[in-house]
Each structure stands twice: as C-alpha cells, then as structure tokens.
Amino acid sequence: MSSYPELRLRPGKDRSLQRRHPFVFSGALDDHEPIPDGAVVRVTMRDGAFAGVGHYQQGGSIRVRILSFDDCEITPAFWERRIKSAMELRRAIGLKDNPATDSYRLVHGEGDALPGLIVDFYAGHAVVQPHSAGMTAALPEIRAALKAVLGDDLGSVSDPSTGPGEPRVIRENNNLFKVDWTGGQKTGFYLDQRVNRALVQSLSADRSVLNVFSYTGAFAVYALKGGARHVISVESSRPANAMAAENTRLNGLDPASHDVVAADAFEFLKSPGENHDMVILDPPAFAKHLSARHAAIQAYRRINALAMQAVRRGGILFTFSCSQVVTADLFRGAVFAAALDAGREARILYRLQQPPDHPVSIHHPEGEYLKGLALLVT
Ligand code: SAH
C-alpha cells in the first residue's frame, strides 16, 4: 500500500473515480491539511477504500490527476512501465522504426494514462511538456524513464528547464519538414494532422488548392506531392511563412507552384480571387474554455461560410476544429449553418479525427479534441 498523504472523497462523489475518469475536481474532496503543489497523494472513496494515486494541484478546478487506479508507489519503475506502454502502442500502430515517418506523439496525457504529460518525438529528439505541477516535479524521473525505454533511439531530450532544442528536419510520410522551436511558435509541428494530410495528398492530383491557416506549409507539401497544380497558403505568422517556403524547397518542389501569403485568413477569404478545386481550413482553437464556446461556434460558422464560397462547385473542403470544448456534433452544426449561409450544398465524404498516436482513453472522452470533415461542395 502506498504511503502518500490521504484525501477522502465527499459523500456522493465516488462515482467519477469508479468510472475511472482520471480527474478529481476541487469540490469532490473532503477538507484536508495543506498539501504541497505537485505532491503525490492517495485518494480514497467515502468508505475509506482505495480509489487512486495521483498528482495534487493547488490551482485550477482539477485538484488531483490520477496516475494509477492500482494502489502502487510512483517509482522510477512506474514511469518506465507507463512510457514503455506508450511506446508499445506506437509500435502497434506502425510508427516505431517506420522508415517513412520518424516523428510522432509518444505520450498523449490521459490517453496514455499520464494526465498532464505530453511528449513529442521528433527524429530522435523528445520534447517533454508538463502541464501540471506534479509532472513538472517528476521531470527528472520522466527523463530517466525515456532514456531507459528508448535507449539508443533517443538522442536528446528537452523540457521547459532546458529550452527548446536545435532546429531539425523531420520525416512524415516521406515528406520533409524543418521544425524550429526557436522561431516564435513553440509548438514545433502539428503532429496531429499526419493522417489527414495523407488523405489530402491522395485527393490532390491536378487540383488548385487553397491552404488556409497553413503554419509551416505541411498540407501544401502533401498536396503538391499528390500532384496539385498549384497551392496558395495563407497564414498570419511571417516566421511560419518563411518556413513554409523553405519546406517547399526541402521537398524538391517547384517554388513557383506554392504561393505563401501573409494575411489574416478572415480578410483573405472575403476576396479569395478565383475559386479553388480544394480548400483546407485548419484554424487554431477558437475556444480554449467552455465560456468561449458560443463565440467559437459563431467563428467556425463564419470562416466555413467564407471557405465554402472559395470552393468551386464540385470541389472539396477539408475543415477542422481543434477546440476541445466544441464537440464533433457542434462543429458539424456550425458547418451545416455555414453551408446555408454560403448558399452551397455539402456532402460529407470523410469524418476526420486525431491520429492514433493521440489516443483517447474511453474513460476520458474529453480527450477527443481534433475533428474534421472532408466535404464535397456543390
Ligand atoms: N495547418 C497547419 C497548422 C495550423 S495551426 C499545419 O498543418 O501545420 C493554426 C495557424 O493559424 C497558426 O500557424 C497561426 O499562426 C495561424 N493563425 C491564427 N490566426 C490567424 C488568422 N487570423 N489568419 C491567418 N492565420 C492565423
């Protein structure tokens, strides 16, 4: 049995942990002595039975993030077990030692039973992002476990204490991308669109493509590799635009086939020039919190209506939302309203989602954040 400070659930608050949801909210806990931020605690049910071991957080509404529903100690062996299991999942889906793709998400928070932890693997370099006090405190153990599990596959590790690491070139589905953490946007690369980009590539032959919210041009490279006639990328960040041009060259593509435009997407779409055979719309999260959800849905409706007007009749619109609080149904509703606004018909070809290296725990459905639709617009 673990020997951590014990916290007891309030009457009637057992159900969520019984259902293996990994969060304990502040209102669910009995009064207790002060506990250091990030400490490991033991949570018990109302009757004193063990419920879970997790990281305590002083601020925010989530008071405990459960690390284990087994009564165990959070030892170096625990971290190794969890990271090994995350690695096994990536092996099972064909991402380990894959000659075509050397970069993927290695740890996806709750989806890998490590709430509060993200690890992205970029061609031998692991970028560790702790999103809780407990994960920040555990960084030394996490780094040690990554080394133990990955062995020689791991060249270097960075985390907030070390800074971002050197720029490097990664390979995704045999396309090359420069990832530069120092260039303003610290996200590096959107690993969560890998599968959707491959679909874009497969449908791009002979099309003119408008790639909106293009960041470093990943969708553009895939579209051109798939035989697109011409791509226009629209993005407001100038450093990202410079990298989009660089990524075109890096893949041996004709720079004249890719125009990169620095513009606000909403403004650009008001007068997009001629219509396009394919439009890709991959905006940033319009809502980071529930309170912003309504405004976000209105923004999705507006931008999708503008995008539909930029698609030629019979063309394809790829449209995405990465706002966790906007569910797939709400997003689809916003796109439906957008079609009415635009006076266009749309048929769903594909329902899109985050790839399997961003797994969703069935006990934590909120982990499903990326959703998209590929539509035939007439
Ligand atoms: N499609 C990209 C990821 C897009 S992330 C990829 O596959 O890599 C969203 C992007 O939208 C960011 O790069 C951000 O800089 C850009 N952005 C945010 N607001 C914008 C606006 N109003 N107009 C144009 N670009 C914007």
Coordinates of C-alpha atoms and ligand atoms in Angstrom, one line a residue:
M1 CA 0.0 0.0 0.0
S2 CA 1.3 3.5 -0.9
S3 CA 2.2 5.9 1.9
Y4 CA 1.2 9.2 0.4
P5 CA -1.0 11.9 2.1
E6 CA -4.6 10.6 2.0
L7 CA -7.5 12.6 0.6
R8 CA -11.1 11.4 1.0
L9 CA -13.9 12.0 -1.4
R10 CA -17.0 13.8 -0.2
P11 CA -20.3 11.9 0.1
G12 CA -21.8 11.2 -3.3
K13 CA -18.5 11.9 -5.1
D14 CA -17.3 8.3 -5.6
R15 CA -18.9 7.7 -9.0
S16 CA -16.4 9.5 -11.3
L17 CA -13.4 7.6 -10.0
Q18 CA -15.4 4.3 -10.0
R19 CA -15.9 5.0 -13.7
R20 CA -12.1 5.6 -14.0
H21 CA -12.3 9.2 -15.0
P22 CA -8.8 10.5 -14.2
F23 CA -9.7 13.8 -12.6
V24 CA -10.8 14.7 -9.1
F25 CA -12.3 18.2 -9.0
S26 CA -11.9 20.6 -6.1
G27 CA -15.5 20.2 -4.9
A28 CA -15.2 16.4 -4.6
L29 CA -12.7 16.3 -1.8
D30 CA -13.2 16.5 2.0
D31 CA -11.4 19.3 3.8
H32 CA -7.8 18.4 4.4
E33 CA -4.4 19.7 5.6
P34 CA -2.5 21.8 3.1
I35 CA -0.6 19.7 0.5
P36 CA 2.4 20.9 -1.5
D37 CA 1.7 21.6 -5.1
G38 CA 2.6 18.7 -7.3
A39 CA 2.8 16.1 -4.4
V40 CA 1.7 12.5 -5.0
V41 CA -1.5 11.8 -3.0
R42 CA -3.7 8.8 -2.3
V43 CA -7.4 9.3 -2.9
T44 CA -9.9 7.1 -1.0
M45 CA -13.6 6.5 -1.6
R46 CA -16.1 7.7 1.0
D47 CA -15.9 4.4 2.9
G48 CA -12.0 4.6 3.0
A49 CA -11.4 2.1 0.2
F50 CA -8.6 2.9 -2.1
A51 CA -9.6 4.9 -5.2
G52 CA -6.4 6.1 -6.9
V53 CA -2.9 7.6 -6.6
G54 CA -2.3 10.9 -8.4
H55 CA -0.7 14.4 -8.6
Y56 CA -2.1 17.1 -6.4
Q57 CA -2.6 20.6 -7.9
Q58 CA -3.3 23.7 -5.8
G59 CA -4.7 25.9 -8.5
G60 CA -7.4 25.4 -11.1
S61 CA -10.5 23.2 -10.8
I62 CA -8.8 19.8 -11.2
R63 CA -7.4 19.1 -7.7
V64 CA -5.9 15.6 -8.4
R65 CA -4.9 13.9 -11.7
I66 CA -5.0 10.2 -11.2
L67 CA -1.8 8.3 -12.3
S68 CA -2.9 4.9 -11.2
F69 CA -6.1 3.1 -10.2
D70 CA -3.8 0.4 -8.6
D71 CA -2.5 1.0 -5.2
C72 CA 1.1 1.5 -6.1
E73 CA 4.1 3.7 -5.4
I74 CA 5.1 6.2 -8.1
T75 CA 8.6 4.9 -8.5
P76 CA 11.1 5.0 -11.4
A77 CA 9.7 1.6 -12.3
F78 CA 6.2 3.2 -12.6
W79 CA 7.4 5.8 -15.1
E80 CA 9.2 3.2 -17.1
R81 CA 6.1 1.0 -17.2
R82 CA 3.9 3.9 -18.4
I83 CA 6.4 5.1 -21.1
K84 CA 7.0 1.5 -22.2
S85 CA 3.3 1.0 -22.6
A86 CA 3.1 4.3 -24.6
M87 CA 5.9 3.1 -26.8
E88 CA 4.2 -0.3 -27.4
L89 CA 1.1 1.5 -28.6
R90 CA 3.1 3.4 -31.2
R91 CA 4.8 0.1 -32.2
A92 CA 1.4 -1.5 -32.6
I93 CA 0.2 1.2 -35.0
G94 CA 3.4 1.0 -37.0
L95 CA 5.1 4.2 -36.0
K96 CA 8.1 2.6 -34.3
D97 CA 11.1 2.1 -36.7
N98 CA 9.0 3.3 -39.6
P99 CA 11.3 4.4 -42.5
A100 CA 8.6 6.8 -43.8
T101 CA 7.8 8.6 -40.6
D102 CA 10.3 9.4 -37.8
S103 CA 8.2 11.8 -35.7
Y104 CA 5.0 11.3 -33.6
R105 CA 3.4 11.9 -30.3
L106 CA 4.9 9.5 -27.8
V107 CA 2.8 10.4 -24.7
H108 CA -0.6 12.0 -25.1
G109 CA -1.7 12.8 -21.5
E110 CA -4.8 11.0 -20.3
G111 CA -4.8 8.9 -23.5
D112 CA -1.6 7.2 -22.2
A113 CA -2.6 7.2 -18.5
L114 CA -0.3 10.1 -17.8
P115 CA -2.6 13.0 -17.3
G116 CA -0.7 16.3 -17.5
L117 CA 2.1 15.0 -19.7
I118 CA 2.8 15.4 -23.4
V119 CA 6.0 14.0 -25.1
D120 CA 6.5 14.6 -28.8
F121 CA 9.2 12.6 -30.5
Y122 CA 11.0 14.4 -33.4
A123 CA 13.5 12.2 -35.2
G124 CA 15.4 11.1 -32.1
H125 CA 14.7 14.3 -30.0
A126 CA 12.0 14.1 -27.3
V127 CA 10.2 17.3 -26.4
V128 CA 8.6 17.0 -22.9
Q129 CA 5.8 19.3 -22.0
P130 CA 4.5 19.1 -18.4
H131 CA 1.0 20.6 -17.9
S132 CA 0.7 20.1 -14.2
A133 CA 2.8 20.8 -11.1
G134 CA 3.2 17.1 -10.5
M135 CA 4.5 16.4 -13.9
T136 CA 6.9 19.4 -13.6
A137 CA 8.2 17.9 -10.3
A138 CA 8.6 14.5 -11.9
L139 CA 10.7 15.7 -14.9
P140 CA 13.9 14.1 -13.7
E141 CA 12.2 10.7 -13.4
I142 CA 10.4 11.1 -16.7
R143 CA 13.7 11.9 -18.5
A144 CA 15.3 8.9 -16.9
A145 CA 12.4 6.6 -18.0
L146 CA 12.5 7.9 -21.5
K147 CA 16.2 7.1 -21.7
A148 CA 15.7 3.6 -20.2
V149 CA 12.8 2.8 -22.6
L150 CA 14.1 4.4 -25.8
G151 CA 17.8 3.5 -25.4
D152 CA 19.8 4.5 -28.4
D153 CA 16.7 5.7 -30.3
L154 CA 16.8 8.8 -28.0
G155 CA 19.4 11.4 -29.0
S156 CA 18.3 14.2 -26.8
V157 CA 15.5 15.5 -24.5
S158 CA 14.3 19.0 -23.9
D159 CA 11.8 20.3 -21.4
P160 CA 10.9 23.8 -20.1
S161 CA 14.1 23.8 -17.9
T162 CA 16.4 23.1 -20.8
G163 CA 14.9 25.3 -23.5
P164 CA 13.6 24.1 -26.8
G165 CA 16.4 22.4 -28.6
E166 CA 18.0 22.9 -32.0
P167 CA 16.1 23.1 -35.3
R168 CA 15.9 19.8 -37.2
V169 CA 14.4 18.2 -40.2
I170 CA 11.8 15.5 -39.6
R171 CA 10.2 13.0 -42.0
E172 CA 6.5 12.4 -42.1
N173 CA 5.1 10.0 -44.7
N174 CA 8.3 10.6 -46.6
N175 CA 7.8 14.3 -46.7
L176 CA 10.4 16.5 -45.0
F177 CA 9.8 19.4 -42.7
K178 CA 12.0 21.7 -40.8
V179 CA 11.0 22.1 -37.2
D180 CA 12.3 25.2 -35.5
W181 CA 11.3 25.7 -31.9
T182 CA 13.2 28.9 -31.6
G183 CA 11.2 30.7 -34.4
G184 CA 8.4 32.2 -32.3
Q185 CA 5.8 29.4 -32.3
K186 CA 6.9 26.9 -29.7
T187 CA 4.6 24.1 -30.9
G188 CA 7.2 22.9 -33.4
F189 CA 5.0 20.9 -35.7
Y190 CA 1.4 19.8 -35.7
L191 CA 1.9 16.1 -35.5
D192 CA -1.9 15.5 -35.1
Q193 CA -2.6 16.1 -38.8
R194 CA -0.4 13.4 -40.2
V195 CA -3.2 11.0 -41.3
N196 CA -5.4 13.8 -42.6
R197 CA -2.5 15.2 -44.6
A198 CA -2.0 11.8 -46.3
L199 CA -5.7 11.9 -47.3
V200 CA -5.3 15.4 -48.7
Q201 CA -2.3 14.1 -50.7
S202 CA -4.3 11.2 -52.1
L203 CA -7.0 13.6 -53.4
S204 CA -4.9 16.4 -54.7
A205 CA -4.0 15.4 -58.3
D206 CA -4.4 18.2 -60.8
R207 CA -6.2 20.4 -58.3
S208 CA -5.7 24.1 -57.4
V209 CA -5.5 24.2 -53.6
L210 CA -6.1 27.0 -51.1
N211 CA -4.5 26.1 -47.8
V212 CA -5.8 28.4 -45.0
F213 CA -4.1 28.7 -41.6
S214 CA -1.1 27.0 -43.2
Y215 CA 1.6 27.4 -40.4
T216 CA 4.8 25.9 -41.9
G217 CA 3.0 24.6 -45.0
A218 CA 2.7 20.9 -44.2
F219 CA -0.6 20.4 -46.0
A220 CA 0.8 22.3 -49.0
V221 CA 3.8 20.0 -49.3
Y222 CA 1.5 16.9 -49.2
A223 CA -0.9 18.4 -51.8
L224 CA 2.0 19.2 -54.2
K225 CA 3.4 15.7 -53.7
G226 CA 0.0 14.4 -54.6
G227 CA 0.1 16.3 -57.9
A228 CA -1.7 19.5 -57.1
R229 CA -1.3 22.1 -59.9
H230 CA -0.8 25.0 -57.6
V231 CA -1.2 25.8 -53.8
I232 CA -1.8 29.1 -52.1
S233 CA -1.0 29.1 -48.4
V234 CA -2.5 31.8 -46.1
E235 CA -1.0 32.4 -42.7
S236 CA -0.6 35.4 -40.5
S237 CA 2.8 34.5 -38.9
R238 CA 5.7 35.6 -41.0
P239 CA 8.3 33.2 -39.5
A240 CA 5.9 30.3 -40.2
N241 CA 5.6 31.6 -43.8
A242 CA 9.3 31.7 -44.3
M243 CA 9.5 28.1 -43.1
A244 CA 6.6 27.1 -45.5
A245 CA 8.7 28.4 -48.4
E246 CA 11.7 26.5 -47.1
N247 CA 9.8 23.3 -46.7
T248 CA 8.7 23.5 -50.3
R249 CA 12.3 23.6 -51.4
L250 CA 13.3 21.0 -49.0
N251 CA 11.0 18.5 -50.7
G252 CA 12.3 19.3 -54.2
L253 CA 9.1 21.0 -55.2
D254 CA 8.9 23.9 -57.6
P255 CA 8.8 27.2 -55.6
A256 CA 6.6 28.7 -58.3
S257 CA 3.9 26.0 -57.5
H258 CA 3.4 27.4 -54.0
D259 CA 2.4 31.0 -53.1
V260 CA 2.7 31.8 -49.5
V261 CA 0.6 34.8 -48.4
A262 CA 1.0 36.6 -45.1
A263 CA -2.6 37.7 -44.3
D264 CA -5.4 37.4 -41.9
A265 CA -7.5 34.4 -43.0
F266 CA -10.9 36.1 -42.5
E267 CA -9.8 39.1 -44.5
F268 CA -8.2 37.0 -47.3
L269 CA -11.3 34.8 -47.7
K270 CA -13.5 37.8 -48.2
S271 CA -11.9 38.2 -51.7
P272 CA -10.0 34.9 -52.4
G273 CA -9.6 35.5 -56.1
E274 CA -10.7 32.6 -58.3
N275 CA -12.4 29.6 -56.9
H276 CA -10.3 26.6 -55.9
D277 CA -10.6 22.8 -56.5
M278 CA -9.7 22.2 -52.9
V279 CA -9.8 24.4 -49.8
I280 CA -8.2 23.3 -46.5
L281 CA -9.2 25.2 -43.3
D282 CA -7.2 24.4 -40.2
P283 CA -7.7 27.2 -37.8
P284 CA -6.2 27.5 -34.2
A285 CA -8.5 26.6 -31.3
F286 CA -11.2 29.3 -31.3
A287 CA -12.3 28.2 -27.8
K288 CA -9.8 27.2 -25.1
H289 CA -12.5 27.2 -22.4
L290 CA -16.2 26.4 -22.1
S291 CA -17.0 30.1 -21.6
A292 CA -15.7 30.8 -25.1
R293 CA -17.7 28.0 -26.8
H294 CA -20.6 30.0 -28.2
A295 CA -18.3 32.7 -29.7
A296 CA -16.1 29.9 -31.1
I297 CA -19.1 28.2 -32.9
Q298 CA -20.0 31.5 -34.5
A299 CA -16.4 31.9 -35.7
Y300 CA -16.4 28.4 -37.2
R301 CA -19.7 29.2 -38.9
R302 CA -18.3 32.5 -40.4
I303 CA -14.9 31.1 -41.5
N304 CA -16.5 28.0 -43.0
A305 CA -19.1 30.0 -44.9
L306 CA -16.3 32.1 -46.4
A307 CA -14.3 29.0 -47.2
M308 CA -17.3 27.3 -49.0
Q309 CA -17.6 30.4 -51.2
A310 CA -14.0 29.9 -52.2
V311 CA -14.5 26.3 -53.3
R312 CA -15.5 25.8 -56.9
R313 CA -18.7 23.8 -57.5
G314 CA -17.8 20.1 -57.2
G315 CA -14.6 20.9 -55.2
I316 CA -13.6 19.6 -51.8
L317 CA -13.4 21.4 -48.5
F318 CA -11.3 20.0 -45.7
T319 CA -12.4 21.7 -42.5
F320 CA -11.1 21.2 -39.0
S321 CA -11.6 22.2 -35.4
C322 CA -9.1 21.5 -32.6
S323 CA -11.2 23.2 -29.9
Q324 CA -11.8 20.5 -27.3
V325 CA -15.0 22.1 -26.0
V326 CA -16.5 22.2 -29.5
T327 CA -17.7 18.6 -29.9
A328 CA -17.9 16.8 -33.3
D329 CA -21.7 17.4 -33.3
L330 CA -21.4 21.1 -32.5
F331 CA -18.8 21.5 -35.2
R332 CA -20.9 19.7 -37.7
G333 CA -23.8 22.0 -36.8
A334 CA -21.6 25.1 -37.4
V335 CA -20.5 23.8 -40.8
F336 CA -24.2 23.0 -41.7
A337 CA -25.1 26.6 -40.8
A338 CA -22.2 27.8 -42.9
A339 CA -23.4 25.9 -45.9
L340 CA -26.8 27.6 -45.6
D341 CA -25.1 31.0 -45.2
A342 CA -23.0 30.4 -48.2
G343 CA -25.9 29.1 -50.3
R344 CA -24.0 25.9 -51.1
E345 CA -24.8 22.1 -50.8
A346 CA -22.3 20.0 -49.0
R347 CA -21.9 16.2 -48.7
I348 CA -19.7 14.5 -46.1
L349 CA -17.0 12.4 -47.7
Y350 CA -14.9 11.7 -44.6
R351 CA -15.3 12.3 -40.9
L352 CA -11.8 13.1 -39.6
Q353 CA -10.1 13.0 -36.3
Q354 CA -6.8 13.0 -34.4
P355 CA -4.5 10.1 -35.3
P356 CA -3.9 7.1 -33.1
D357 CA -0.7 8.4 -31.6
H358 CA -3.1 10.9 -29.9
P359 CA -5.2 8.2 -28.3
V360 CA -8.4 8.8 -26.4
S361 CA -9.0 6.9 -23.1
I362 CA -12.5 5.6 -23.3
H363 CA -12.8 6.8 -19.7
H364 CA -11.9 10.4 -20.7
P365 CA -13.9 11.2 -23.8
E366 CA -12.9 14.9 -23.5
G367 CA -9.5 13.8 -24.8
E368 CA -11.1 13.8 -28.3
Y369 CA -10.2 17.3 -29.4
L370 CA -9.4 17.3 -33.2
K371 CA -12.3 16.8 -35.5
G372 CA -12.8 17.5 -39.2
L373 CA -14.9 16.9 -42.3
A374 CA -14.0 16.4 -45.9
L375 CA -16.9 17.8 -47.9
L376 CA -17.9 17.7 -51.5
V377 CA -19.2 21.2 -52.0
T378 CA -21.7 22.0 -54.9
Ligands
SAH1 N1 -2.3 23.6 -40.9 C1 -1.1 23.8 -40.1 C2 -1.5 24.1 -38.6 C3 -2.3 25.3 -38.4 S1 -2.3 25.9 -36.8 C4 -0.3 22.5 -40.2 O1 -0.7 21.5 -40.8 O2 0.8 22.5 -39.7 C5 -3.1 27.4 -36.9 C6 -2.3 28.5 -37.6 O3 -3.2 29.6 -37.8 C7 -1.1 29.0 -36.8 O4 0.0 28.9 -37.6 C8 -1.5 30.5 -36.6 O5 -0.3 31.4 -36.7 C9 -2.4 30.8 -37.7 N2 -3.4 31.9 -37.5 C10 -4.1 32.2 -36.3 N3 -4.9 33.2 -36.6 C11 -4.8 33.5 -37.9 C12 -5.5 34.5 -38.7 N4 -6.5 35.2 -38.2 N5 -5.2 34.5 -40.0 C13 -4.2 33.7 -40.5 N6 -3.6 32.8 -39.8 C14 -3.9 32.7 -38.5

